[in-house]
Amino acid sequence: MIQIRKSTLEDLPVLMDLYEHGRRIMRDSGNLRQWTGGYPSAELVTDDIRKGNSYLCVEEGGRAVGTFVFIPGADPTYARIYGGQWIDDVRPYATIHRLAGREDARGVSAACIDWCYARVPNLRADTHRDNRILQHILRKHGFRYCGIIYLMNGDERLAYQKL
């Protein structure tokens, strides 16, 4: 069973290793353009921890198997959606960002989504068009495709919501 807890600054090396696992999974599945150029950086991950938004997924026995960022409240990049619409654009929501797990771990995504949904039953997430794995995971766990959003740097992302 996977336990979820807030990340601490002492977890930073473990988190960075988990993000490296996530990059390898992306590359091995043909997603060559997401999480490039050192993203997510240690500075960004440190900021996530300091804001209280970074979480660590730990198996029985203490092995860290995954990480994600959970942010309750409005995400400015979700204010405008193109080619569709949010299922619910009125009630408060939370966003899942930067989900990553080890290649040899199972159940990380399910544990993350279930944990987040238990806290805020209106979730949003977005992913790169080439991230077919996350698109499948989101649909499998009840998210519906809603349209396209653009990040602050102008990059396109496919947007999903689960109610």
Tab-separated table of N, CA and C in Angstrom:
chain	number	residue	atom	x	y	z
A	1	MET	N	0.847	-1.185	0.000
A	1	MET	CA	0.000	0.000	0.000
A	1	MET	C	0.890	1.245	0.000
A	2	ILE	N	0.472	2.239	-0.722
A	2	ILE	CA	1.238	3.472	-0.839
A	2	ILE	C	0.695	4.506	0.143
A	3	GLN	N	1.599	5.086	0.925
A	3	GLN	CA	1.263	6.170	1.835
A	3	GLN	C	1.703	7.484	1.191
A	4	ILE	N	0.968	8.541	1.460
A	4	ILE	CA	1.291	9.850	0.893
A	4	ILE	C	1.516	10.833	2.034
A	5	ARG	N	2.611	11.575	1.912
A	5	ARG	CA	2.912	12.590	2.916
A	5	ARG	C	3.508	13.808	2.229
A	6	LYS	N	3.479	14.945	2.939
A	6	LYS	CA	4.105	16.159	2.411
A	6	LYS	C	5.605	15.938	2.287
A	7	SER	N	6.169	16.483	1.230
A	7	SER	CA	7.617	16.439	1.046
A	7	SER	C	8.271	17.464	1.959
A	8	THR	N	9.505	17.181	2.332
A	8	THR	CA	10.311	18.119	3.119
A	8	THR	C	11.548	18.482	2.300
A	9	LEU	N	12.241	19.504	2.731
A	9	LEU	CA	13.467	19.895	2.043
A	9	LEU	C	14.500	18.763	2.061
A	10	GLU	N	14.480	17.933	3.089
A	10	GLU	CA	15.395	16.788	3.153
A	10	GLU	C	15.082	15.773	2.054
A	11	ASP	N	13.861	15.789	1.518
A	11	ASP	CA	13.456	14.861	0.451
A	11	ASP	C	13.920	15.310	-0.935
A	12	LEU	N	14.483	16.498	-1.046
A	12	LEU	CA	14.809	17.051	-2.368
A	12	LEU	C	15.605	16.089	-3.251
A	13	PRO	N	16.679	15.446	-2.775
A	13	PRO	CA	17.400	14.516	-3.654
A	13	PRO	C	16.521	13.355	-4.144
A	14	VAL	N	15.657	12.857	-3.271
A	14	VAL	CA	14.748	11.765	-3.640
A	14	VAL	C	13.755	12.248	-4.696
A	15	LEU	N	13.211	13.449	-4.510
A	15	LEU	CA	12.258	14.005	-5.470
A	15	LEU	C	12.921	14.193	-6.832
A	16	MET	N	14.128	14.719	-6.845
A	16	MET	CA	14.822	14.940	-8.117
A	16	MET	C	15.088	13.612	-8.817
A	17	ASP	N	15.400	12.572	-8.040
A	17	ASP	CA	15.585	11.240	-8.621
A	17	ASP	C	14.267	10.712	-9.202
A	18	LEU	N	13.166	10.932	-8.496
A	18	LEU	CA	11.864	10.495	-9.003
A	18	LEU	C	11.509	11.231	-10.299
A	19	TYR	N	11.837	12.517	-10.383
A	19	TYR	CA	11.582	13.248	-11.626
A	19	TYR	C	12.459	12.721	-12.760
A	20	GLU	N	13.654	12.263	-12.447
A	20	GLU	CA	14.499	11.639	-13.470
A	20	GLU	C	13.870	10.338	-13.963
A	21	HIS	N	13.303	9.562	-13.051
A	21	HIS	CA	12.558	8.357	-13.451
A	21	HIS	C	11.410	8.752	-14.393
A	22	GLY	N	10.692	9.809	-14.028
A	22	GLY	CA	9.589	10.275	-14.867
A	22	GLY	C	10.056	10.668	-16.258
A	23	ARG	N	11.188	11.348	-16.343
A	23	ARG	CA	11.733	11.729	-17.666
A	23	ARG	C	12.074	10.491	-18.483
A	24	ARG	N	12.671	9.482	-17.835
A	24	ARG	CA	13.017	8.248	-18.561
A	24	ARG	C	11.769	7.553	-19.090
A	25	ILE	N	10.732	7.506	-18.270
A	25	ILE	CA	9.476	6.887	-18.717
A	25	ILE	C	8.941	7.633	-19.938
A	26	MET	N	8.969	8.960	-19.886
A	26	MET	CA	8.501	9.755	-21.022
A	26	MET	C	9.323	9.455	-22.277
A	27	ARG	N	10.641	9.467	-22.157
A	27	ARG	CA	11.503	9.241	-23.327
A	27	ARG	C	11.287	7.846	-23.899
A	28	ASP	N	11.187	6.857	-23.008
A	28	ASP	CA	11.002	5.475	-23.460
A	28	ASP	C	9.674	5.276	-24.177
A	29	SER	N	8.681	6.124	-23.880
A	29	SER	CA	7.362	5.998	-24.522
A	29	SER	C	7.222	6.916	-25.741
A	30	GLY	N	8.304	7.602	-26.119
A	30	GLY	CA	8.258	8.457	-27.308
A	30	GLY	C	7.953	9.915	-27.038
A	31	ASN	N	7.791	10.273	-25.769
A	31	ASN	CA	7.521	11.666	-25.402
A	31	ASN	C	8.877	12.357	-25.211
A	32	LEU	N	9.364	12.970	-26.268
A	32	LEU	CA	10.715	13.533	-26.261
A	32	LEU	C	10.751	15.023	-25.944
A	33	ARG	N	9.580	15.684	-25.912
A	33	ARG	CA	9.571	17.149	-25.799
A	33	ARG	C	9.086	17.691	-24.463
A	34	GLN	N	8.612	16.839	-23.576
A	34	GLN	CA	8.123	17.304	-22.279
A	34	GLN	C	9.214	17.114	-21.229
A	35	TRP	N	9.266	18.015	-20.255
A	35	TRP	CA	10.236	17.960	-19.167
A	35	TRP	C	11.662	17.950	-19.709
A	36	THR	N	11.962	18.921	-20.560
A	36	THR	CA	13.306	19.070	-21.102
A	36	THR	C	14.013	20.232	-20.418
A	37	GLY	N	15.288	20.387	-20.690
A	37	GLY	CA	16.039	21.520	-20.164
A	37	GLY	C	16.140	21.556	-18.649
A	38	GLY	N	16.170	20.384	-18.025
A	38	GLY	CA	16.297	20.337	-16.575
A	38	GLY	C	15.011	20.556	-15.809
A	39	TYR	N	13.881	20.522	-16.480
A	39	TYR	CA	12.585	20.704	-15.814
A	39	TYR	C	12.137	19.373	-15.227
A	40	PRO	N	11.567	19.368	-14.051
A	40	PRO	CA	11.481	20.481	-13.115
A	40	PRO	C	12.814	20.694	-12.384
A	41	SER	N	13.161	21.930	-12.211
A	41	SER	CA	14.435	22.286	-11.579
A	41	SER	C	14.363	22.091	-10.067
A	42	ALA	N	15.529	21.978	-9.450
A	42	ALA	CA	15.591	21.878	-7.988
A	42	ALA	C	14.980	23.112	-7.344
A	43	GLU	N	15.134	24.274	-7.993
A	43	GLU	CA	14.550	25.503	-7.454
A	43	GLU	C	13.028	25.436	-7.448
A	44	LEU	N	12.444	24.933	-8.548
A	44	LEU	CA	10.989	24.805	-8.631
A	44	LEU	C	10.479	23.801	-7.601
A	45	VAL	N	11.152	22.680	-7.485
A	45	VAL	CA	10.737	21.648	-6.538
A	45	VAL	C	10.867	22.172	-5.099
A	46	THR	N	11.934	22.905	-4.811
A	46	THR	CA	12.111	23.521	-3.494
A	46	THR	C	10.966	24.491	-3.214
A	47	ASP	N	10.582	25.269	-4.207
A	47	ASP	CA	9.470	26.204	-4.053
A	47	ASP	C	8.170	25.451	-3.772
A	48	ASP	N	7.940	24.337	-4.491
A	48	ASP	CA	6.751	23.510	-4.237
A	48	ASP	C	6.725	23.030	-2.787
A	49	ILE	N	7.889	22.594	-2.284
A	49	ILE	CA	7.974	22.101	-0.908
A	49	ILE	C	7.673	23.234	0.073
A	50	ARG	N	8.304	24.376	-0.135
A	50	ARG	CA	8.115	25.508	0.784
A	50	ARG	C	6.668	25.992	0.815
A	51	LYS	N	5.980	25.903	-0.313
A	51	LYS	CA	4.568	26.311	-0.372
A	51	LYS	C	3.639	25.238	0.197
A	52	GLY	N	4.178	24.055	0.512
A	52	GLY	CA	3.361	22.974	1.065
A	52	GLY	C	2.567	22.221	0.022
A	53	ASN	N	3.001	22.263	-1.248
A	53	ASN	CA	2.248	21.631	-2.338
A	53	ASN	C	2.875	20.349	-2.864
A	54	SER	N	4.060	19.980	-2.381
A	54	SER	CA	4.774	18.806	-2.874
A	54	SER	C	4.508	17.611	-1.966
A	55	TYR	N	4.250	16.454	-2.593
A	55	TYR	CA	3.924	15.244	-1.846
A	55	TYR	C	4.781	14.082	-2.329
A	56	LEU	N	5.045	13.175	-1.403
A	56	LEU	CA	5.860	12.004	-1.677
A	56	LEU	C	5.014	10.760	-1.455
A	57	CYS	N	5.111	9.821	-2.369
A	57	CYS	CA	4.412	8.541	-2.282
A	57	CYS	C	5.426	7.497	-1.813
A	58	VAL	N	5.120	6.807	-0.714
A	58	VAL	CA	6.062	5.884	-0.093
A	58	VAL	C	5.409	4.518	0.075
A	59	GLU	N	6.107	3.477	-0.364
A	59	GLU	CA	5.640	2.101	-0.181
A	59	GLU	C	5.889	1.652	1.255
A	60	GLU	N	5.215	0.544	1.632
A	60	GLU	CA	5.538	-0.085	2.908
A	60	GLU	C	7.018	-0.445	2.844
A	61	GLY	N	7.717	-0.233	3.908
A	61	GLY	CA	9.151	-0.461	3.903
A	61	GLY	C	9.928	0.818	3.693
A	62	GLY	N	9.218	1.892	3.309
A	62	GLY	CA	9.850	3.199	3.238
A	62	GLY	C	10.411	3.636	1.898
A	63	ARG	N	10.317	2.804	0.857
A	63	ARG	CA	10.866	3.213	-0.442
A	63	ARG	C	9.969	4.260	-1.095
A	64	ALA	N	10.572	5.380	-1.490
A	64	ALA	CA	9.838	6.423	-2.214
A	64	ALA	C	9.602	5.945	-3.641
A	65	VAL	N	8.338	5.985	-4.085
A	65	VAL	CA	8.002	5.461	-5.415
A	65	VAL	C	7.375	6.512	-6.330
A	66	GLY	N	6.990	7.669	-5.778
A	66	GLY	CA	6.361	8.673	-6.622
A	66	GLY	C	6.287	10.016	-5.931
A	67	THR	N	5.952	11.008	-6.733
A	67	THR	CA	5.775	12.361	-6.229
A	67	THR	C	4.774	13.101	-7.098
A	68	PHE	N	4.180	14.127	-6.535
A	68	PHE	CA	3.261	14.976	-7.296
A	68	PHE	C	3.099	16.291	-6.562
A	69	VAL	N	2.546	17.260	-7.258
A	69	VAL	CA	2.226	18.557	-6.686
A	69	VAL	C	0.707	18.685	-6.697
A	70	PHE	N	0.146	19.081	-5.557
A	70	PHE	CA	-1.297	19.233	-5.384
A	70	PHE	C	-1.560	20.659	-4.938
A	71	ILE	N	-2.264	21.414	-5.792
A	71	ILE	CA	-2.492	22.831	-5.505
A	71	ILE	C	-3.992	23.141	-5.489
A	72	PRO	N	-4.572	23.315	-4.296
A	72	PRO	CA	-5.964	23.754	-4.227
A	72	PRO	C	-6.070	25.213	-4.674
A	73	GLY	N	-7.166	25.530	-5.348
A	73	GLY	CA	-7.393	26.906	-5.781
A	73	GLY	C	-7.190	27.079	-7.274
A	74	ALA	N	-7.573	28.241	-7.747
A	74	ALA	CA	-7.562	28.527	-9.184
A	74	ALA	C	-6.136	28.562	-9.737
A	75	ASP	N	-5.959	27.945	-10.891
A	75	ASP	CA	-4.693	27.968	-11.619
A	75	ASP	C	-4.841	29.003	-12.735
A	76	PRO	N	-3.990	30.025	-12.779
A	76	PRO	CA	-4.157	31.079	-13.778
A	76	PRO	C	-4.099	30.582	-15.225
A	77	THR	N	-3.380	29.487	-15.472
A	77	THR	CA	-3.316	28.990	-16.850
A	77	THR	C	-4.619	28.305	-17.269
A	78	TYR	N	-5.508	28.063	-16.314
A	78	TYR	CA	-6.783	27.419	-16.626
A	78	TYR	C	-7.918	28.426	-16.801
A	79	ALA	N	-7.625	29.701	-16.721
A	79	ALA	CA	-8.666	30.726	-16.840
A	79	ALA	C	-9.305	30.724	-18.224
A	80	ARG	N	-8.523	30.390	-19.256
A	80	ARG	CA	-9.053	30.318	-20.627
A	80	ARG	C	-8.777	28.934	-21.172
A	81	ILE	N	-9.794	28.353	-21.775
A	81	ILE	CA	-9.661	27.036	-22.390
A	81	ILE	C	-10.159	27.145	-23.820
A	82	TYR	N	-9.493	26.469	-24.718
A	82	TYR	CA	-9.781	26.569	-26.147
A	82	TYR	C	-10.211	25.204	-26.685
A	83	GLY	N	-11.124	25.222	-27.649
A	83	GLY	CA	-11.572	23.991	-28.284
A	83	GLY	C	-12.401	23.112	-27.373
A	84	GLY	N	-13.020	23.705	-26.381
A	84	GLY	CA	-13.834	22.952	-25.436
A	84	GLY	C	-14.199	23.810	-24.251
A	85	GLN	N	-14.551	23.169	-23.148
A	85	GLN	CA	-14.892	23.895	-21.931
A	85	GLN	C	-14.733	22.977	-20.737
A	86	TRP	N	-14.553	23.603	-19.571
A	86	TRP	CA	-14.482	22.832	-18.349
A	86	TRP	C	-15.846	22.213	-18.054
A	87	ILE	N	-15.864	21.067	-17.424
A	87	ILE	CA	-17.111	20.409	-17.037
A	87	ILE	C	-17.837	21.283	-16.025
A	88	ASP	N	-17.078	21.814	-15.054
A	88	ASP	CA	-17.618	22.706	-14.039
A	88	ASP	C	-16.605	23.839	-13.875
A	89	ASP	N	-17.026	25.041	-14.185
A	89	ASP	CA	-16.132	26.196	-14.090
A	89	ASP	C	-16.560	27.129	-12.963
A	90	VAL	N	-17.360	26.593	-12.016
A	90	VAL	CA	-17.895	27.418	-10.944
A	90	VAL	C	-17.321	27.009	-9.582
A	91	ARG	N	-17.419	25.736	-9.264
A	91	ARG	CA	-16.978	25.269	-7.944
A	91	ARG	C	-15.458	25.286	-7.820
A	92	PRO	N	-14.959	25.459	-6.604
A	92	PRO	CA	-13.510	25.419	-6.377
A	92	PRO	C	-12.918	24.073	-6.813
A	93	TYR	N	-11.679	24.116	-7.272
A	93	TYR	CA	-11.005	22.904	-7.728
A	93	TYR	C	-9.561	22.905	-7.245
A	94	ALA	N	-8.931	21.772	-7.420
A	94	ALA	CA	-7.497	21.644	-7.147
A	94	ALA	C	-6.853	21.058	-8.395
A	95	THR	N	-5.555	21.284	-8.527
A	95	THR	CA	-4.821	20.837	-9.701
A	95	THR	C	-3.710	19.888	-9.299
A	96	ILE	N	-3.537	18.856	-10.101
A	96	ILE	CA	-2.420	17.926	-9.944
A	96	ILE	C	-1.382	18.295	-11.002
A	97	HIS	N	-0.157	18.528	-10.563
A	97	HIS	CA	0.954	18.836	-11.464
A	97	HIS	C	2.131	17.905	-11.161
A	98	ARG	N	3.013	17.778	-12.113
A	98	ARG	CA	4.310	17.118	-11.961
A	98	ARG	C	4.237	15.754	-11.283
A	99	LEU	N	3.348	14.906	-11.764
A	99	LEU	CA	3.226	13.534	-11.267
A	99	LEU	C	4.350	12.694	-11.873
A	100	ALA	N	5.097	12.018	-11.033
A	100	ALA	CA	6.185	11.159	-11.500
A	100	ALA	C	6.308	9.952	-10.589
A	101	GLY	N	6.738	8.844	-11.163
A	101	GLY	CA	6.947	7.629	-10.384
A	101	GLY	C	8.096	6.818	-10.938
A	102	ARG	N	8.509	5.852	-10.164
A	102	ARG	CA	9.577	4.943	-10.592
A	102	ARG	C	9.041	3.987	-11.652
A	103	GLU	N	9.934	3.572	-12.548
A	103	GLU	CA	9.537	2.624	-13.593
A	103	GLU	C	9.056	1.298	-13.015
A	104	ASP	N	9.623	0.888	-11.874
A	104	ASP	CA	9.306	-0.421	-11.304
A	104	ASP	C	8.223	-0.360	-10.218
A	105	ALA	N	7.557	0.771	-10.084
A	105	ALA	CA	6.495	0.914	-9.074
A	105	ALA	C	5.128	0.784	-9.740
A	106	ARG	N	4.183	0.272	-8.999
A	106	ARG	CA	2.814	0.136	-9.490
A	106	ARG	C	1.864	0.848	-8.532
A	107	GLY	N	0.823	1.461	-9.081
A	107	GLY	CA	-0.220	2.053	-8.258
A	107	GLY	C	0.023	3.483	-7.818
A	108	VAL	N	1.109	4.106	-8.286
A	108	VAL	CA	1.416	5.471	-7.860
A	108	VAL	C	0.346	6.446	-8.346
A	109	SER	N	-0.005	6.371	-9.615
A	109	SER	CA	-1.005	7.291	-10.169
A	109	SER	C	-2.348	7.142	-9.475
A	110	ALA	N	-2.772	5.891	-9.279
A	110	ALA	CA	-4.052	5.646	-8.618
A	110	ALA	C	-4.042	6.190	-7.197
A	111	ALA	N	-2.959	5.955	-6.467
A	111	ALA	CA	-2.865	6.456	-5.092
A	111	ALA	C	-2.919	7.975	-5.071
A	112	CYS	N	-2.196	8.606	-5.983
A	112	CYS	CA	-2.179	10.069	-6.066
A	112	CYS	C	-3.568	10.614	-6.358
A	113	ILE	N	-4.203	10.112	-7.400
A	113	ILE	CA	-5.508	10.635	-7.813
A	113	ILE	C	-6.550	10.397	-6.723
A	114	ASP	N	-6.555	9.206	-6.144
A	114	ASP	CA	-7.525	8.904	-5.082
A	114	ASP	C	-7.322	9.832	-3.883
A	115	TRP	N	-6.049	10.047	-3.500
A	115	TRP	CA	-5.731	10.916	-2.369
A	115	TRP	C	-6.200	12.345	-2.639
A	116	CYS	N	-5.906	12.856	-3.823
A	116	CYS	CA	-6.300	14.227	-4.182
A	116	CYS	C	-7.819	14.367	-4.232
A	117	TYR	N	-8.488	13.402	-4.857
A	117	TYR	CA	-9.941	13.462	-5.023
A	117	TYR	C	-10.665	13.388	-3.674
A	118	ALA	N	-10.081	12.665	-2.715
A	118	ALA	CA	-10.682	12.579	-1.375
A	118	ALA	C	-10.656	13.943	-0.677
A	119	ARG	N	-9.711	14.789	-1.054
A	119	ARG	CA	-9.582	16.114	-0.445
A	119	ARG	C	-10.357	17.192	-1.186
A	120	VAL	N	-10.338	17.147	-2.501
A	120	VAL	CA	-11.077	18.107	-3.334
A	120	VAL	C	-11.697	17.320	-4.487
A	121	PRO	N	-12.998	17.045	-4.432
A	121	PRO	CA	-13.631	16.219	-5.460
A	121	PRO	C	-13.939	16.980	-6.762
A	122	ASN	N	-13.051	17.872	-7.125
A	122	ASN	CA	-13.113	18.589	-8.398
A	122	ASN	C	-11.651	18.842	-8.781
A	123	LEU	N	-11.127	17.957	-9.617
A	123	LEU	CA	-9.710	17.997	-9.959
A	123	LEU	C	-9.493	18.379	-11.410
A	124	ARG	N	-8.380	19.077	-11.646
A	124	ARG	CA	-7.939	19.387	-13.002
A	124	ARG	C	-6.492	18.957	-13.154
A	125	ALA	N	-6.143	18.662	-14.375
A	125	ALA	CA	-4.767	18.309	-14.713
A	125	ALA	C	-4.563	18.634	-16.180
A	126	ASP	N	-3.310	18.802	-16.556
A	126	ASP	CA	-3.011	19.006	-17.972
A	126	ASP	C	-1.752	18.242	-18.309
A	127	THR	N	-1.587	17.948	-19.589
A	127	THR	CA	-0.396	17.230	-20.018
A	127	THR	C	-0.050	17.551	-21.458
A	128	HIS	N	1.170	17.249	-21.794
A	128	HIS	CA	1.688	17.439	-23.148
A	128	HIS	C	0.966	16.494	-24.107
A	129	ARG	N	0.780	16.935	-25.320
A	129	ARG	CA	0.128	16.126	-26.349
A	129	ARG	C	0.836	14.778	-26.553
A	130	ASP	N	2.159	14.740	-26.363
A	130	ASP	CA	2.922	13.507	-26.568
A	130	ASP	C	2.904	12.577	-25.356
A	131	ASN	N	2.335	13.014	-24.240
A	131	ASN	CA	2.335	12.191	-23.034
A	131	ASN	C	1.111	11.267	-23.044
A	132	ARG	N	1.194	10.264	-23.885
A	132	ARG	CA	0.078	9.323	-24.045
A	132	ARG	C	-0.161	8.515	-22.765
A	133	ILE	N	0.906	8.270	-22.008
A	133	ILE	CA	0.748	7.507	-20.766
A	133	ILE	C	-0.142	8.265	-19.791
A	134	LEU	N	0.149	9.534	-19.540
A	134	LEU	CA	-0.670	10.300	-18.588
A	134	LEU	C	-2.085	10.511	-19.126
A	135	GLN	N	-2.228	10.711	-20.423
A	135	GLN	CA	-3.574	10.843	-20.987
A	135	GLN	C	-4.397	9.589	-20.680
A	136	HIS	N	-3.787	8.422	-20.857
A	136	HIS	CA	-4.471	7.154	-20.564
A	136	HIS	C	-4.809	7.050	-19.070
A	137	ILE	N	-3.839	7.391	-18.212
A	137	ILE	CA	-4.056	7.321	-16.765
A	137	ILE	C	-5.216	8.230	-16.357
A	138	LEU	N	-5.230	9.456	-16.860
A	138	LEU	CA	-6.295	10.387	-16.493
A	138	LEU	C	-7.660	9.849	-16.919
A	139	ARG	N	-7.780	9.382	-18.162
A	139	ARG	CA	-9.070	8.834	-18.622
A	139	ARG	C	-9.471	7.618	-17.794
A	140	LYS	N	-8.506	6.747	-17.505
A	140	LYS	CA	-8.769	5.526	-16.725
A	140	LYS	C	-9.323	5.858	-15.339
A	141	HIS	N	-8.897	6.986	-14.775
A	141	HIS	CA	-9.318	7.363	-13.427
A	141	HIS	C	-10.425	8.411	-13.416
A	142	GLY	N	-11.188	8.500	-14.505
A	142	GLY	CA	-12.406	9.306	-14.511
A	142	GLY	C	-12.271	10.744	-14.960
A	143	PHE	N	-11.094	11.154	-15.418
A	143	PHE	CA	-10.945	12.504	-15.955
A	143	PHE	C	-11.509	12.537	-17.369
A	144	ARG	N	-12.084	13.681	-17.723
A	144	ARG	CA	-12.576	13.886	-19.089
A	144	ARG	C	-11.766	14.988	-19.758
A	145	TYR	N	-11.465	14.757	-21.027
A	145	TYR	CA	-10.756	15.774	-21.806
A	145	TYR	C	-11.683	16.977	-21.975
A	146	CYS	N	-11.155	18.184	-21.740
A	146	CYS	CA	-11.981	19.393	-21.796
A	146	CYS	C	-11.561	20.377	-22.878
A	147	GLY	N	-10.319	20.342	-23.335
A	147	GLY	CA	-9.854	21.288	-24.334
A	147	GLY	C	-8.371	21.567	-24.164
A	148	ILE	N	-7.937	22.685	-24.685
A	148	ILE	CA	-6.524	23.052	-24.682
A	148	ILE	C	-6.318	24.305	-23.834
A	149	ILE	N	-5.275	24.271	-23.017
A	149	ILE	CA	-4.862	25.462	-22.272
A	149	ILE	C	-3.437	25.790	-22.705
A	150	TYR	N	-3.010	26.996	-22.390
A	150	TYR	CA	-1.647	27.408	-22.699
A	150	TYR	C	-0.942	27.820	-21.416
A	151	LEU	N	0.267	27.304	-21.250
A	151	LEU	CA	1.085	27.656	-20.097
A	151	LEU	C	1.553	29.098	-20.221
A	152	MET	N	2.125	29.627	-19.153
A	152	MET	CA	2.605	31.019	-19.159
A	152	MET	C	3.635	31.261	-20.266
A	153	ASN	N	4.417	30.231	-20.611
A	153	ASN	CA	5.424	30.388	-21.661
A	153	ASN	C	4.855	30.169	-23.062
A	154	GLY	N	3.540	29.914	-23.156
A	154	GLY	CA	2.890	29.740	-24.445
A	154	GLY	C	2.757	28.303	-24.912
A	155	ASP	N	3.341	27.355	-24.192
A	155	ASP	CA	3.244	25.946	-24.587
A	155	ASP	C	1.818	25.434	-24.421
A	156	GLU	N	1.384	24.644	-25.389
A	156	GLU	CA	0.046	24.044	-25.383
A	156	GLU	C	0.015	22.823	-24.465
A	157	ARG	N	-1.121	22.634	-23.789
A	157	ARG	CA	-1.352	21.432	-22.983
A	157	ARG	C	-2.805	20.985	-23.148
A	158	LEU	N	-3.007	19.670	-23.115
A	158	LEU	CA	-4.340	19.085	-23.122
A	158	LEU	C	-4.863	19.121	-21.686
A	159	ALA	N	-6.077	19.630	-21.515
A	159	ALA	CA	-6.633	19.848	-20.186
A	159	ALA	C	-7.739	18.832	-19.880
A	160	TYR	N	-7.728	18.369	-18.630
A	160	TYR	CA	-8.674	17.343	-18.163
A	160	TYR	C	-9.291	17.779	-16.843
A	161	GLN	N	-10.484	17.245	-16.572
A	161	GLN	CA	-11.154	17.521	-15.302
A	161	GLN	C	-11.887	16.278	-14.830
A	162	LYS	N	-11.916	16.091	-13.508
A	162	LYS	CA	-12.661	14.996	-12.879
A	162	LYS	C	-13.532	15.575	-11.797
A	163	LEU	N	-14.817	15.261	-11.873
A	163	LEU	CA	-15.776	15.659	-10.831
A	163	LEU	C	-16.282	14.408	-10.125
